[in-house]
Amino acid sequence: MHLRDLTQFLSELKESNTRPWFVMNKPRYDILRAEFLEVLTELIREIGKFDKQVVACDPKKAIFRFQRDTRFSHDKTPYKTHFSAGIAPGNKRRPSEGGGPTYYFHIEADGTLLYGAGEYLPPAARLKAIREHVVNDATGFAKMLKNKHLRETYGDLQPEDKLQRPPKGFDPNHPLVEYLKLKSYFVWNEEKLDINAPDKLVPRLAQGFKDATALVNWLRGVPQTFEEE
């Protein structure tokens, strides 16, 4: 993928985020989107070497919409300023679809690459099931947190939107109570892309996702709830 062209396009869009500008530059977008699909096709193939559940994923269904949903937002700019994708078994990449953990990444206008895996803000029933699994599989959860590759690449689980108090119905004195307060069970990392070395993108993402498999596999062990079926 031509990363320099992608970041240039996104930078210009960030300055002129309007429908007329996008219409004028849509041929550029179409080319970049096609290249992004090629990256996803190769990436899914690489992930499939260590996670057979994503082998059949459709790269077209992994791409997130470029148009923003502005219905409930004060920010009415029509387009995102990053390219993003989520890869999950059965192409169920959204928490509301009950698909479980997802591999996610996006590329921003300034060349920042964000990548990670897990479940980000899952629905209430799923979140409760994850928390219950933390309690019922405390040993396995603690072991997962100590995984060498997970720790070296991501550190700890992301605390974004963490509750101030323990969730209702859970022991406030539980040794893992700080993890029970989480609203997402997700890890991510950020780094600058080498836009002059596009061939490094897929191997870097594949390795980063592989380093997160301890969390992905633990989350796949969470019992499904009726609402998820």
Short mmCIF file of C-alpha atoms in Angstrom, two decimals:
data_model
loop_
_atom_site.label_atom_id
_atom_site.label_comp_id
_atom_site.label_asym_id
_atom_site.label_seq_id
_atom_site.Cartn_x
_atom_site.Cartn_y
_atom_site.Cartn_z
CA MET A 1 0.00 0.00 0.00
CA HIS A 2 1.20 3.52 -0.76
CA LEU A 3 1.31 4.77 2.82
CA ARG A 4 2.65 8.17 1.80
CA ASP A 5 -0.35 8.69 -0.49
CA LEU A 6 -2.72 7.50 2.24
CA THR A 7 -1.39 9.85 4.90
CA GLN A 8 -1.35 12.73 2.40
CA PHE A 9 -4.98 12.07 1.49
CA LEU A 10 -6.03 11.86 5.13
CA SER A 11 -4.11 15.03 6.02
CA GLU A 12 -5.84 16.98 3.26
CA LEU A 13 -9.20 15.56 4.27
CA LYS A 14 -8.58 16.64 7.85
CA GLU A 15 -8.17 20.22 6.61
CA SER A 16 -11.19 20.12 4.26
CA ASN A 17 -13.62 17.60 5.69
CA THR A 18 -16.58 18.40 3.43
CA ARG A 19 -18.64 16.44 0.94
CA PRO A 20 -17.63 18.62 -2.04
CA TRP A 21 -13.93 18.03 -1.28
CA PHE A 22 -14.50 14.29 -0.94
CA VAL A 23 -16.46 14.10 -4.22
CA MET A 24 -13.60 15.87 -6.00
CA ASN A 25 -11.06 13.48 -4.48
CA LYS A 26 -13.07 10.27 -4.57
CA PRO A 27 -10.87 8.71 -7.31
CA ARG A 28 -7.95 8.96 -4.88
CA TYR A 29 -10.05 7.41 -2.12
CA ASP A 30 -11.14 4.54 -4.38
CA ILE A 31 -7.53 3.67 -5.18
CA LEU A 32 -6.50 3.82 -1.52
CA ARG A 33 -9.47 1.71 -0.46
CA ALA A 34 -8.57 -0.94 -3.04
CA GLU A 35 -5.01 -0.99 -1.72
CA PHE A 36 -6.33 -1.23 1.85
CA LEU A 37 -8.36 -4.27 0.82
CA GLU A 38 -5.19 -5.89 -0.49
CA VAL A 39 -3.51 -5.25 2.86
CA LEU A 40 -6.46 -6.82 4.68
CA THR A 41 -6.47 -9.85 2.40
CA GLU A 42 -2.79 -10.46 3.14
CA LEU A 43 -3.24 -9.70 6.84
CA ILE A 44 -6.12 -12.17 7.25
CA ARG A 45 -3.97 -14.81 5.59
CA GLU A 46 -1.12 -14.09 8.03
CA ILE A 47 -3.39 -14.09 11.10
CA GLY A 48 -4.85 -17.36 9.90
CA LYS A 49 -1.47 -19.00 10.43
CA PHE A 50 -1.94 -18.73 14.21
CA ASP A 51 -5.72 -18.22 14.48
CA LYS A 52 -7.70 -20.55 12.23
CA GLN A 53 -11.00 -18.94 13.23
CA VAL A 54 -10.39 -15.90 11.01
CA VAL A 55 -9.19 -17.72 7.88
CA ALA A 56 -12.56 -17.31 6.13
CA CYS A 57 -13.03 -13.63 7.02
CA ASP A 58 -14.11 -11.33 4.20
CA PRO A 59 -11.74 -8.33 3.92
CA LYS A 60 -14.56 -6.20 2.51
CA LYS A 61 -16.58 -6.80 5.67
CA ALA A 62 -13.58 -6.02 7.87
CA ILE A 63 -13.35 -2.39 6.69
CA PHE A 64 -15.23 0.13 8.81
CA ARG A 65 -17.38 2.73 7.11
CA PHE A 66 -15.48 5.86 6.14
CA GLN A 67 -18.58 8.01 6.63
CA ARG A 68 -19.18 9.20 10.18
CA ASP A 69 -22.50 8.76 11.97
CA THR A 70 -23.24 12.36 12.90
CA ARG A 71 -26.81 11.91 14.15
CA PHE A 72 -25.96 12.22 17.84
CA SER A 73 -22.66 14.08 17.57
CA HIS A 74 -21.82 17.76 17.91
CA ASP A 75 -19.08 17.16 15.35
CA LYS A 76 -20.86 17.19 11.99
CA THR A 77 -17.83 16.58 9.77
CA PRO A 78 -18.95 13.83 7.38
CA TYR A 79 -15.83 11.66 7.12
CA LYS A 80 -13.38 9.88 9.39
CA THR A 81 -9.77 10.93 9.13
CA HIS A 82 -8.39 7.41 9.45
CA PHE A 83 -8.67 4.07 7.67
CA SER A 84 -9.77 1.30 10.04
CA ALA A 85 -10.63 -2.38 10.09
CA GLY A 86 -11.75 -5.08 12.49
CA ILE A 87 -11.14 -8.79 11.94
CA ALA A 88 -13.24 -11.33 13.84
CA PRO A 89 -14.61 -14.85 13.29
CA GLY A 90 -17.71 -14.85 11.12
CA ASN A 91 -17.04 -11.18 10.29
CA LYS A 92 -18.78 -10.27 13.58
CA ARG A 93 -16.47 -7.39 14.40
CA ARG A 94 -18.88 -5.22 16.43
CA PRO A 95 -19.58 -5.86 20.14
CA SER A 96 -23.33 -5.73 19.48
CA GLU A 97 -23.00 -8.68 17.08
CA GLY A 98 -21.80 -10.94 19.87
CA GLY A 99 -18.80 -12.07 17.89
CA GLY A 100 -16.34 -12.04 20.76
CA PRO A 101 -12.81 -10.64 20.53
CA THR A 102 -11.72 -8.66 17.47
CA TYR A 103 -8.36 -7.72 15.96
CA TYR A 104 -8.49 -3.98 15.24
CA PHE A 105 -6.21 -1.40 13.67
CA HIS A 106 -6.35 2.02 12.12
CA ILE A 107 -4.00 4.41 10.33
CA GLU A 108 -4.26 8.11 11.09
CA ALA A 109 -3.40 11.18 9.04
CA ASP A 110 -0.18 11.83 10.94
CA GLY A 111 1.08 8.33 10.25
CA THR A 112 0.12 6.86 13.62
CA LEU A 113 -0.69 3.16 13.57
CA LEU A 114 -2.96 1.94 16.36
CA TYR A 115 -3.50 -1.80 16.70
CA GLY A 116 -4.89 -4.10 19.33
CA ALA A 117 -7.30 -6.88 20.18
CA GLY A 118 -10.02 -7.87 22.61
CA GLU A 119 -13.53 -6.66 23.28
CA TYR A 120 -14.12 -2.91 23.32
CA LEU A 121 -17.23 -1.74 25.20
CA PRO A 122 -19.18 -4.99 24.79
CA PRO A 123 -22.96 -4.96 25.45
CA ALA A 124 -24.16 -5.22 29.06
CA ALA A 125 -24.95 -8.95 28.98
CA ARG A 126 -21.59 -9.79 27.42
CA LEU A 127 -19.72 -7.51 29.82
CA LYS A 128 -21.37 -9.20 32.78
CA ALA A 129 -20.44 -12.62 31.39
CA ILE A 130 -16.79 -11.52 31.01
CA ARG A 131 -16.69 -10.22 34.58
CA GLU A 132 -18.21 -13.44 35.87
CA HIS A 133 -15.57 -15.37 33.95
CA VAL A 134 -12.86 -13.27 35.62
CA VAL A 135 -14.25 -14.44 38.99
CA ASN A 136 -14.82 -18.05 37.98
CA ASP A 137 -11.49 -18.40 36.17
CA ALA A 138 -9.37 -16.14 38.35
CA THR A 139 -6.31 -18.37 37.96
CA GLY A 140 -6.58 -18.49 34.18
CA PHE A 141 -7.21 -14.75 33.98
CA ALA A 142 -4.17 -13.96 36.14
CA LYS A 143 -2.05 -16.30 34.03
CA MET A 144 -3.23 -14.58 30.86
CA LEU A 145 -2.27 -11.17 32.27
CA LYS A 146 1.26 -12.43 32.90
CA ASN A 147 1.74 -13.73 29.36
CA LYS A 148 5.19 -12.61 28.23
CA HIS A 149 4.23 -11.54 24.72
CA LEU A 150 1.09 -9.71 25.85
CA ARG A 151 3.03 -7.84 28.53
CA GLU A 152 5.98 -6.90 26.35
CA THR A 153 3.85 -5.53 23.53
CA TYR A 154 0.87 -4.04 25.33
CA GLY A 155 1.52 -3.87 29.05
CA ASP A 156 -1.79 -4.17 30.90
CA LEU A 157 -5.41 -4.10 29.76
CA GLN A 158 -6.59 -0.63 28.77
CA PRO A 159 -8.38 1.18 31.65
CA GLU A 160 -10.40 3.55 29.44
CA ASP A 161 -13.92 4.21 30.85
CA LYS A 162 -13.07 2.19 33.95
CA LEU A 163 -15.67 2.35 36.74
CA GLN A 164 -14.86 4.23 39.92
CA ARG A 165 -16.58 1.58 42.04
CA PRO A 166 -16.96 -2.19 41.70
CA PRO A 167 -19.89 -3.21 39.48
CA LYS A 168 -23.11 -4.16 41.22
CA GLY A 169 -23.26 -7.79 42.29
CA PHE A 170 -19.49 -8.31 42.49
CA ASP A 171 -17.36 -8.59 45.62
CA PRO A 172 -15.62 -5.22 46.25
CA ASN A 173 -12.86 -7.14 48.06
CA HIS A 174 -12.14 -9.54 45.24
CA PRO A 175 -8.38 -9.64 44.50
CA LEU A 176 -9.11 -8.85 40.84
CA VAL A 177 -11.62 -6.11 41.60
CA GLU A 178 -9.70 -3.49 39.58
CA TYR A 179 -10.20 -5.65 36.48
CA LEU A 180 -13.86 -6.16 37.32
CA LYS A 181 -14.27 -2.39 37.04
CA LEU A 182 -13.22 -2.42 33.39
CA LYS A 183 -15.83 -1.74 30.71
CA SER A 184 -13.56 -3.05 27.95
CA TYR A 185 -11.22 -6.02 27.91
CA PHE A 186 -8.88 -4.74 25.25
CA VAL A 187 -5.20 -4.07 24.65
CA TRP A 188 -3.75 -1.62 22.16
CA ASN A 189 -0.50 -0.06 21.13
CA GLU A 190 0.42 3.02 19.09
CA GLU A 191 3.50 3.64 16.98
CA LYS A 192 4.59 5.71 14.01
CA LEU A 193 4.46 4.09 10.61
CA ASP A 194 7.50 4.02 8.40
CA ILE A 195 5.69 5.38 5.34
CA ASN A 196 8.73 4.60 3.23
CA ALA A 197 8.54 0.90 4.08
CA PRO A 198 4.97 -0.24 3.33
CA ASP A 199 6.07 -3.89 3.17
CA LYS A 200 6.59 -3.82 6.93
CA LEU A 201 2.93 -3.01 7.71
CA VAL A 202 1.37 -6.48 7.45
CA PRO A 203 4.20 -8.31 9.29
CA ARG A 204 4.08 -5.70 12.08
CA LEU A 205 0.33 -6.03 12.49
CA ALA A 206 0.40 -9.82 12.31
CA GLN A 207 3.06 -9.98 15.03
CA GLY A 208 1.18 -7.49 17.18
CA PHE A 209 -2.02 -9.51 16.88
CA LYS A 210 -0.17 -12.74 17.61
CA ASP A 211 1.16 -11.18 20.81
CA ALA A 212 -2.45 -10.56 21.88
CA THR A 213 -3.64 -14.16 21.41
CA ALA A 214 -3.48 -14.93 25.14
CA LEU A 215 -6.26 -12.37 25.71
CA VAL A 216 -8.17 -13.39 22.58
CA ASN A 217 -8.18 -17.06 23.58
CA TRP A 218 -9.19 -16.29 27.16
CA LEU A 219 -12.13 -14.18 25.95
CA ARG A 220 -13.24 -16.97 23.64
CA GLY A 221 -13.61 -19.11 26.74
CA VAL A 222 -16.25 -16.78 28.20
CA PRO A 223 -19.62 -18.60 28.22
CA GLN A 224 -22.14 -17.08 25.85
CA THR A 225 -25.30 -15.56 27.23
CA PHE A 226 -28.76 -16.01 25.78
CA GLU A 227 -28.67 -12.44 24.41
CA GLU A 228 -25.57 -13.27 22.36
CA GLU A 229 -27.06 -16.28 20.62
#
